[in-house]
Each structure stands twice: as C-alpha cells, then as structure tokens.
CSV table of C-alpha atoms in Angstrom, one decimal:
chain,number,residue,atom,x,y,z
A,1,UNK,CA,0.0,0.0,0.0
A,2,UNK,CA,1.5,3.4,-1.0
A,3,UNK,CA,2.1,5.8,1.7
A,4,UNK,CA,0.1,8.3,0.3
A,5,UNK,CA,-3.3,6.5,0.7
A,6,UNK,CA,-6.3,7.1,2.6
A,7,UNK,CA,-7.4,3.8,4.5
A,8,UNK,CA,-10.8,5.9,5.1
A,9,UNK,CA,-11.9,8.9,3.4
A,10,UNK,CA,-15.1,10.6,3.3
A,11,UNK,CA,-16.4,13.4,1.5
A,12,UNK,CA,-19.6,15.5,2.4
A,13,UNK,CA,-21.3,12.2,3.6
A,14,UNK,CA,-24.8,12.6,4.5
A,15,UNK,CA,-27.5,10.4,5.7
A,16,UNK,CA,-31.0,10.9,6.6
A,17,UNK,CA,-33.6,8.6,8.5
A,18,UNK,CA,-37.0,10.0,7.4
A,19,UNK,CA,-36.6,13.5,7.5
A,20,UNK,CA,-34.0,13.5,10.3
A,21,UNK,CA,-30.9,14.2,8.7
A,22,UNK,CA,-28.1,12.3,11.0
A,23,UNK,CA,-25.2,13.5,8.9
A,24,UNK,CA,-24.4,16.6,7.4
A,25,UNK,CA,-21.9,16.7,5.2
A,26,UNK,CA,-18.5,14.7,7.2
A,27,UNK,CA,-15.4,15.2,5.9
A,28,UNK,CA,-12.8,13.2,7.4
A,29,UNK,CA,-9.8,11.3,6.7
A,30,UNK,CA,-7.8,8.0,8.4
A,31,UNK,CA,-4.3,7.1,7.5
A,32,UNK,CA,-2.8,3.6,6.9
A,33,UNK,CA,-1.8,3.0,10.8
A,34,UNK,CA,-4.0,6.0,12.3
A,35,UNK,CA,-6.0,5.1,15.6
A,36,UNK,CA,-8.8,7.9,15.1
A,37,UNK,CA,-11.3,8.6,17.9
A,38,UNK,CA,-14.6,9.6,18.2
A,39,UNK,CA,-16.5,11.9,20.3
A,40,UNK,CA,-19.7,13.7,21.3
A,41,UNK,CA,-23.0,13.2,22.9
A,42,UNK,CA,-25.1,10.7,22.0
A,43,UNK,CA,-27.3,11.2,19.1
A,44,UNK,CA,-24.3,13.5,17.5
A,45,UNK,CA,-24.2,10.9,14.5
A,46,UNK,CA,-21.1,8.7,15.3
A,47,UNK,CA,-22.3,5.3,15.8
A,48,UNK,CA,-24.3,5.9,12.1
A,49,UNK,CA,-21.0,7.0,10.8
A,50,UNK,CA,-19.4,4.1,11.8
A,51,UNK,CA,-22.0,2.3,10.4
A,52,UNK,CA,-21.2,3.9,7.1
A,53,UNK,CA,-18.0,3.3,6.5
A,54,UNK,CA,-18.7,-0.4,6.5
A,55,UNK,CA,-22.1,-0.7,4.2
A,56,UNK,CA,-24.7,-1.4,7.1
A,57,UNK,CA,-26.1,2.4,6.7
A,58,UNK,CA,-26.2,3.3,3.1
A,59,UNK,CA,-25.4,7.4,2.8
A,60,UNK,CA,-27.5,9.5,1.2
A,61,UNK,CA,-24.6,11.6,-0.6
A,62,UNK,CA,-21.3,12.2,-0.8
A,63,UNK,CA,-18.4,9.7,-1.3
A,64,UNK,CA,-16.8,7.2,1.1
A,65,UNK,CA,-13.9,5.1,0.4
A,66,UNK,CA,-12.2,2.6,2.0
A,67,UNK,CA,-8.2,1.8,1.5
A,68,UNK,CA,-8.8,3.5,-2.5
A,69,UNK,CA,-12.3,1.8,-3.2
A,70,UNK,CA,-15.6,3.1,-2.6
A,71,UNK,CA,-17.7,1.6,0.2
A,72,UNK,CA,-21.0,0.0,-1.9
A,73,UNK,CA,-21.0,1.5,-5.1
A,74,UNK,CA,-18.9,1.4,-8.4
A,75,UNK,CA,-18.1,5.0,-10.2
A,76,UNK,CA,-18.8,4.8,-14.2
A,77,UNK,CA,-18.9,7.4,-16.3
A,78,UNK,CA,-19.2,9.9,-13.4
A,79,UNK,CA,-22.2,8.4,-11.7
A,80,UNK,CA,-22.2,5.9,-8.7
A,81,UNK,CA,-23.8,2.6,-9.0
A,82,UNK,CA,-24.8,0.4,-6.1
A,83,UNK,CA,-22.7,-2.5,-5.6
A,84,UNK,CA,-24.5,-6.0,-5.4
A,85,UNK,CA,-24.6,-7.5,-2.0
A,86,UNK,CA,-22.5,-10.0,-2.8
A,87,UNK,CA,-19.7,-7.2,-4.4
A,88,UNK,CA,-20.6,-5.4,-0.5
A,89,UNK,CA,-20.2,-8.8,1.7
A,90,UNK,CA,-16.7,-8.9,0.0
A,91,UNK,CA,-15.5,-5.2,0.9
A,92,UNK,CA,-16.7,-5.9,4.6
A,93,UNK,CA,-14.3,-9.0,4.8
A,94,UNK,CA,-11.5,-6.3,5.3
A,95,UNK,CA,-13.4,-4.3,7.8
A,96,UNK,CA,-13.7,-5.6,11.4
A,97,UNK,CA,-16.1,-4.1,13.6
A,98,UNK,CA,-16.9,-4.6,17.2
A,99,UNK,CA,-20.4,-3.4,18.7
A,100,UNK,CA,-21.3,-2.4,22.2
A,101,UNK,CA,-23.2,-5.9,22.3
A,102,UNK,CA,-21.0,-8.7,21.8
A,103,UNK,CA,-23.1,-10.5,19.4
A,104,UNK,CA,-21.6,-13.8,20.1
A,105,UNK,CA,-23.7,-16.8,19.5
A,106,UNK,CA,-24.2,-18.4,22.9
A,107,UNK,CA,-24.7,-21.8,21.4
A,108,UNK,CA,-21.0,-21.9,20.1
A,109,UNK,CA,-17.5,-22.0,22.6
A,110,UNK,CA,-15.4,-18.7,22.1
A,111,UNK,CA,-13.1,-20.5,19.5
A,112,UNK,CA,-16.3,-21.7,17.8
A,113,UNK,CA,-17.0,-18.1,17.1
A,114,UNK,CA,-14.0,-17.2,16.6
A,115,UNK,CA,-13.5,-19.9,13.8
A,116,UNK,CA,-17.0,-19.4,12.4
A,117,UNK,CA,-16.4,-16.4,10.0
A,118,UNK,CA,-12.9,-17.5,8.4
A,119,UNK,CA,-14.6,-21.1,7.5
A,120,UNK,CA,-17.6,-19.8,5.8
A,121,UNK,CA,-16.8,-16.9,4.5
A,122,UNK,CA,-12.9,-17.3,3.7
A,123,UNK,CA,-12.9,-21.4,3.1
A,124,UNK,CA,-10.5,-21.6,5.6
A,125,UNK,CA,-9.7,-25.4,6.5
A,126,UNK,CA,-10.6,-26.5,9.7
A,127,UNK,CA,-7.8,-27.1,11.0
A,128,UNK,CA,-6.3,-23.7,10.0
A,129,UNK,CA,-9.0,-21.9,11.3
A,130,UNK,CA,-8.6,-23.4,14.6
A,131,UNK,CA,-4.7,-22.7,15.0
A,132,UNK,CA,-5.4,-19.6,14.0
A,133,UNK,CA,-8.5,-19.1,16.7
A,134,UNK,CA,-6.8,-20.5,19.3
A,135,UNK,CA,-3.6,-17.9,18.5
A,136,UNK,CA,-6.2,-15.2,18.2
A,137,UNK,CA,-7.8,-16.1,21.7
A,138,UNK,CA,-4.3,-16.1,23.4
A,139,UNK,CA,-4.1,-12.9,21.9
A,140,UNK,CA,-6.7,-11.2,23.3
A,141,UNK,CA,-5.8,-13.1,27.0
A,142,UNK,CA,-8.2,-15.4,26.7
A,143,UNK,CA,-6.5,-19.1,25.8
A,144,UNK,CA,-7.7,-20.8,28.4
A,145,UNK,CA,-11.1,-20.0,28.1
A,146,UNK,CA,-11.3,-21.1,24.5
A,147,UNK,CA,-14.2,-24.0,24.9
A,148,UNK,CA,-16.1,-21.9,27.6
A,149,UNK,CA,-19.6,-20.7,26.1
A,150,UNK,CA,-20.4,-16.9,26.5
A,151,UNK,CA,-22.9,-17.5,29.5
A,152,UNK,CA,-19.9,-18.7,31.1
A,153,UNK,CA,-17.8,-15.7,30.4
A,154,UNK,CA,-17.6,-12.2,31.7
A,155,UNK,CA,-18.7,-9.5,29.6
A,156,UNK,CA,-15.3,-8.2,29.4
A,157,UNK,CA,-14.5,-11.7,28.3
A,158,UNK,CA,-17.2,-12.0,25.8
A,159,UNK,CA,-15.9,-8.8,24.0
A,160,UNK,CA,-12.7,-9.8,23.6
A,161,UNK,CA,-14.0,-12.7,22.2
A,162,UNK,CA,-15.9,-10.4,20.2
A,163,UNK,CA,-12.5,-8.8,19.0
A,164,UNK,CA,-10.6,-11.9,18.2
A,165,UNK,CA,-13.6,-13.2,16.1
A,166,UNK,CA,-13.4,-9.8,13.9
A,167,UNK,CA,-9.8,-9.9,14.0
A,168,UNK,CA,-9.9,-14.0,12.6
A,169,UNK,CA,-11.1,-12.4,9.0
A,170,UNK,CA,-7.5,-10.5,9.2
A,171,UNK,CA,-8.9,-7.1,8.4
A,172,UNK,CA,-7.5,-3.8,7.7
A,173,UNK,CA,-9.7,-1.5,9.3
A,174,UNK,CA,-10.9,-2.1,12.8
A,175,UNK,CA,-14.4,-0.1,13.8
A,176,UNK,CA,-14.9,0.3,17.2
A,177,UNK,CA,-18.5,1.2,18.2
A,178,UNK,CA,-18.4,2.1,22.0
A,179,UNK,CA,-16.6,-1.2,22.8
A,180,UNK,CA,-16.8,-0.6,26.7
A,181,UNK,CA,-19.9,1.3,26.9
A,182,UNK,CA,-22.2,-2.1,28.0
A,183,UNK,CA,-19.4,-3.3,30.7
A,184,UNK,CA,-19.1,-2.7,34.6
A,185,UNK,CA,-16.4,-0.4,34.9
A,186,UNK,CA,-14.2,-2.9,36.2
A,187,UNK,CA,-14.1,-4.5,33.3
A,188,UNK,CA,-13.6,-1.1,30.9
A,189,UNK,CA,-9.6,-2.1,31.5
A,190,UNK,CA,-9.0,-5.6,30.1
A,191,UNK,CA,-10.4,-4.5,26.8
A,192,UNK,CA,-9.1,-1.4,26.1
A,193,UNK,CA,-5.8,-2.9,27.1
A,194,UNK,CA,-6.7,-5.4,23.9
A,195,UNK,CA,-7.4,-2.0,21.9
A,196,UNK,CA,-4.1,-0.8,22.8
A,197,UNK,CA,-2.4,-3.4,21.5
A,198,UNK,CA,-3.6,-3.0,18.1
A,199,UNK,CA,-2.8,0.3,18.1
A,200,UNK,CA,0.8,-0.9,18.8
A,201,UNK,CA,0.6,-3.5,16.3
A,202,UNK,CA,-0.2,-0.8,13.6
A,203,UNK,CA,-4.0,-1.7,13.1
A,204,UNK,CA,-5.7,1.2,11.8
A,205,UNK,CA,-8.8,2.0,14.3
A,206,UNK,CA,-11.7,4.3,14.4
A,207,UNK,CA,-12.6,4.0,17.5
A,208,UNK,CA,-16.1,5.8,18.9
A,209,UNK,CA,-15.8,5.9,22.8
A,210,UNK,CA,-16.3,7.9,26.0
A,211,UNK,CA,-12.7,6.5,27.3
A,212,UNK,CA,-11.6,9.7,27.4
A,213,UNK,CA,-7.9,8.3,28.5
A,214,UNK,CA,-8.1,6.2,26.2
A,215,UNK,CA,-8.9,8.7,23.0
A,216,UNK,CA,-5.8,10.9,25.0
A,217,UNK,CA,-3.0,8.0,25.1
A,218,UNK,CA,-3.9,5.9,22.0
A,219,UNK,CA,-5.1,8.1,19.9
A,220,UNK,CA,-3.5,9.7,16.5
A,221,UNK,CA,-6.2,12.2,15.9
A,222,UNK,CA,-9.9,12.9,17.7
A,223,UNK,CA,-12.9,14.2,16.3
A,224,UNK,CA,-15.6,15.9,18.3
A,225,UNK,CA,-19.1,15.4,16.4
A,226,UNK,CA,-21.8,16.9,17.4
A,227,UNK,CA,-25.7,17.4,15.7
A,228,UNK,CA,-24.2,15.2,12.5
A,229,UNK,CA,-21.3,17.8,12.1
A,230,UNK,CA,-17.6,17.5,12.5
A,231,UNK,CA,-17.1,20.4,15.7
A,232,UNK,CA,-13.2,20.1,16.1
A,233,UNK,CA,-10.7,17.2,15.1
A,234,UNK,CA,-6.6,17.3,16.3
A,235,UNK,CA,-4.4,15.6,18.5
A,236,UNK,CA,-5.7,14.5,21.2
A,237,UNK,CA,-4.3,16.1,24.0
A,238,UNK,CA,-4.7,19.7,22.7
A,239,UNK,CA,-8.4,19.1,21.6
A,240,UNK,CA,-8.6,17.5,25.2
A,241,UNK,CA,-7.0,20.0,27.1
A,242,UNK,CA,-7.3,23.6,24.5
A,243,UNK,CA,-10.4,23.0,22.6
A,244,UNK,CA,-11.1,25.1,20.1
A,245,UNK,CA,-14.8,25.7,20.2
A,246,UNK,CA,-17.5,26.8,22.6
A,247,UNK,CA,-19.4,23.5,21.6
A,248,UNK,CA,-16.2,21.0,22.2
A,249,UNK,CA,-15.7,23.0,25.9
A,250,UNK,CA,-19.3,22.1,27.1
A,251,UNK,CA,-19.2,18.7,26.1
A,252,UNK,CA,-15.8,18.2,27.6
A,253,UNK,CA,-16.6,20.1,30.7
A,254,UNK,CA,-19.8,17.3,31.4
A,255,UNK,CA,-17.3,14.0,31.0
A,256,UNK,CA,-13.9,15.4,31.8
C-alpha cells in the first residue's frame, strides 16, 4: 500500500432517517496505521458513521472510500452505482467491527466463534482456522477460556472474544463502536488494554468511545461530532486540554 493512501476517506457524507438528517456533510480522513477517535454526545451521528464506513447504513450523498475503493457502489462514467450484496459482503471481509453488544452466538464455545467467520466466508480449512483461533484467543488473553460458552464468560471476556472473532477475518480496518460502553467499569480495563495493543501492532482503528484516556494515550487524531457535524478534530491532547470551540468545551466540561 503506497504511503500516500487514505485507509478511510469521506467526503460531504450525509445520511437521513425519514426526515431527520443524522449526517451533514462529514469530511474526514484516516491514515494507513492512524487510531482515530470519536466523540460527542449521543445522538451527534457517530455510531451511524461508523456504520457507514462499512455498508450497514447506506449514505444518502457524498463519497466514502475505504483503503482506494468506494464503500458499496462502483463510479462509471461519473455516476455511482450500487454495488451488489455480494460485491458489498466482499468489501466488509477487510473491515472488522466490534459493537457495544457482543453479538456472540451463545450456542458456540469462544473458539467456535471465533473460527465461524474465516470457515464460511474465507474457506479456511478446519484445521487452520482453529490454530489460528486458538492464537487469536491467546491474543486477546483469553487461551484458556477457548471452549467456555459466552454465558460462562464475563462480559469483558465475551468482547474480547468479540475482537478476536473480527480480528480472525484478518482485516484492515478495525471499527470500534463504544466497545466498553455495556461493561461494569471494572471490566472497561481488560479491553481497552486489547485495543491498545492493536494500536501498537499498527492496526488502523476508528474508534467511537467515552474513554476519554483512552482517545488521549492511544489516539493519533480525535474528532468531536456533534448534531451530525464535525465540531473540532486534532491531537488528542490539545483538543482535550485547549479546545477550540465553545461547543467541544461544554461537552468536555460534562465528562472530563
């Protein structure tokens, strides 16, 4: 991949549910590598962005592209045509994403989940899907619990199983949707320590999130959203500590 290319990058996206427009016109941009946080109060339009950049919420306008290619449509002649959802399955086999639910299916073990995806959607052999699982669980700190069902895990457990199993299709983007939000605080820890080491690893992350520490010491760039409008984007620590606009100061004073 050349150096000079965007692993996300959207132009003017908008998306409307009815007549509630949700996004109005996002510009933003991820490099190859780039951990990129998200902000803002709820209802500010950064879970349906997220939701964009992978197909699952179709935008209204604009343009979204993901590592060169545009996210579920073709460009002929100057006009954008809807991918199939066959052509759209394919593009989401290079993008991860983990929910706020864990989404597991609680009649399968943790490697069972894990192994699910790369089988059936990637023909991996058994056998290679499983070494891989059981690396992938290890990974994530969770080796020994590789045949335990997800009633039987915590729910800090069950999301990093959650993260392994997205990481088993070997993506290239990672989308984080409030990973912690559904966990008992004691909990937050184990899998943001997970997140961070991805970050080290060089996987490139959009991460939305009220981990505030988190956005500050893993972070390469964080965007404040708020009413389905980019506020302020920058490193981390000066949006954090200096932002620029009225709107970014009241939301920060509330959570900081």
């Amino acid at each position: 991949m050349s150096d000079d290319r965007l692993m996300v990058q959207a132009e003017q996206v908008r998306k409307s549910f009815g007549r509630t427009e949700v996004l109005k016109g996002i510009d933003l941009a991820v490099r190859p590598g780039e951990v990129m946080c998200v902000i803002g109060p709820s209802g500010s339009g950064k879970s349906t962005f997220l939701r964009c950049i992978n197909h699952l919420e179709k935008i209204d306008s604009g343009r979204l592209s993901v590592d060169g290619h545009l996210v579920g449509y073709r460009e002929k002649g100057g006009v954008l045509h809807e991918l199939r959802d066959r052509e759209v399955a394919a593009q989401r086999r290079d993008i991860g994403m983990v929910f706020q639910r864990f989404n597991l299916f609680p009649h399968m073990t943790a490697l069972e989940n894990v192994v699910e995806a790369p089988m059936r959607v990637r023909r991996t052999a058994k056998a290679a899907a499983r070494q891989r699982g059981v690396e992938l669980l290890e990974r994530v700190g969770l080796g020994d619990r590789a045949h335990n069902y997800p009633a039987q895990l915590s729910g800090g457990q069950q999301q990093r199983v959650a993260i392994a199993r997205a990481l088993a299709m070997e993506p290239r983007l990672m989308l984080f949707d409030e990973p912690t939000s559904a966990l008992d605080p004691e909990l937050v820890g184990e899998v943001l320590d997970v997140m961070r080491g991805l970050a080290t690893d060089g996987m490139t992350m959009v991460v939305v999130t009220h981990e505030m520490g988190f956005a500050r010491e893993v972070g390469d760039t964080l965007v404040f959203m708020d009413d389905g409008v980019v506020v302020e984007a920058g490193d981390p620590k000066q949006v954090l500590t200096d932002p620029q606009h009225e709107r970014t100061r009241a939301f920060l004073s509330k959570v900081l």
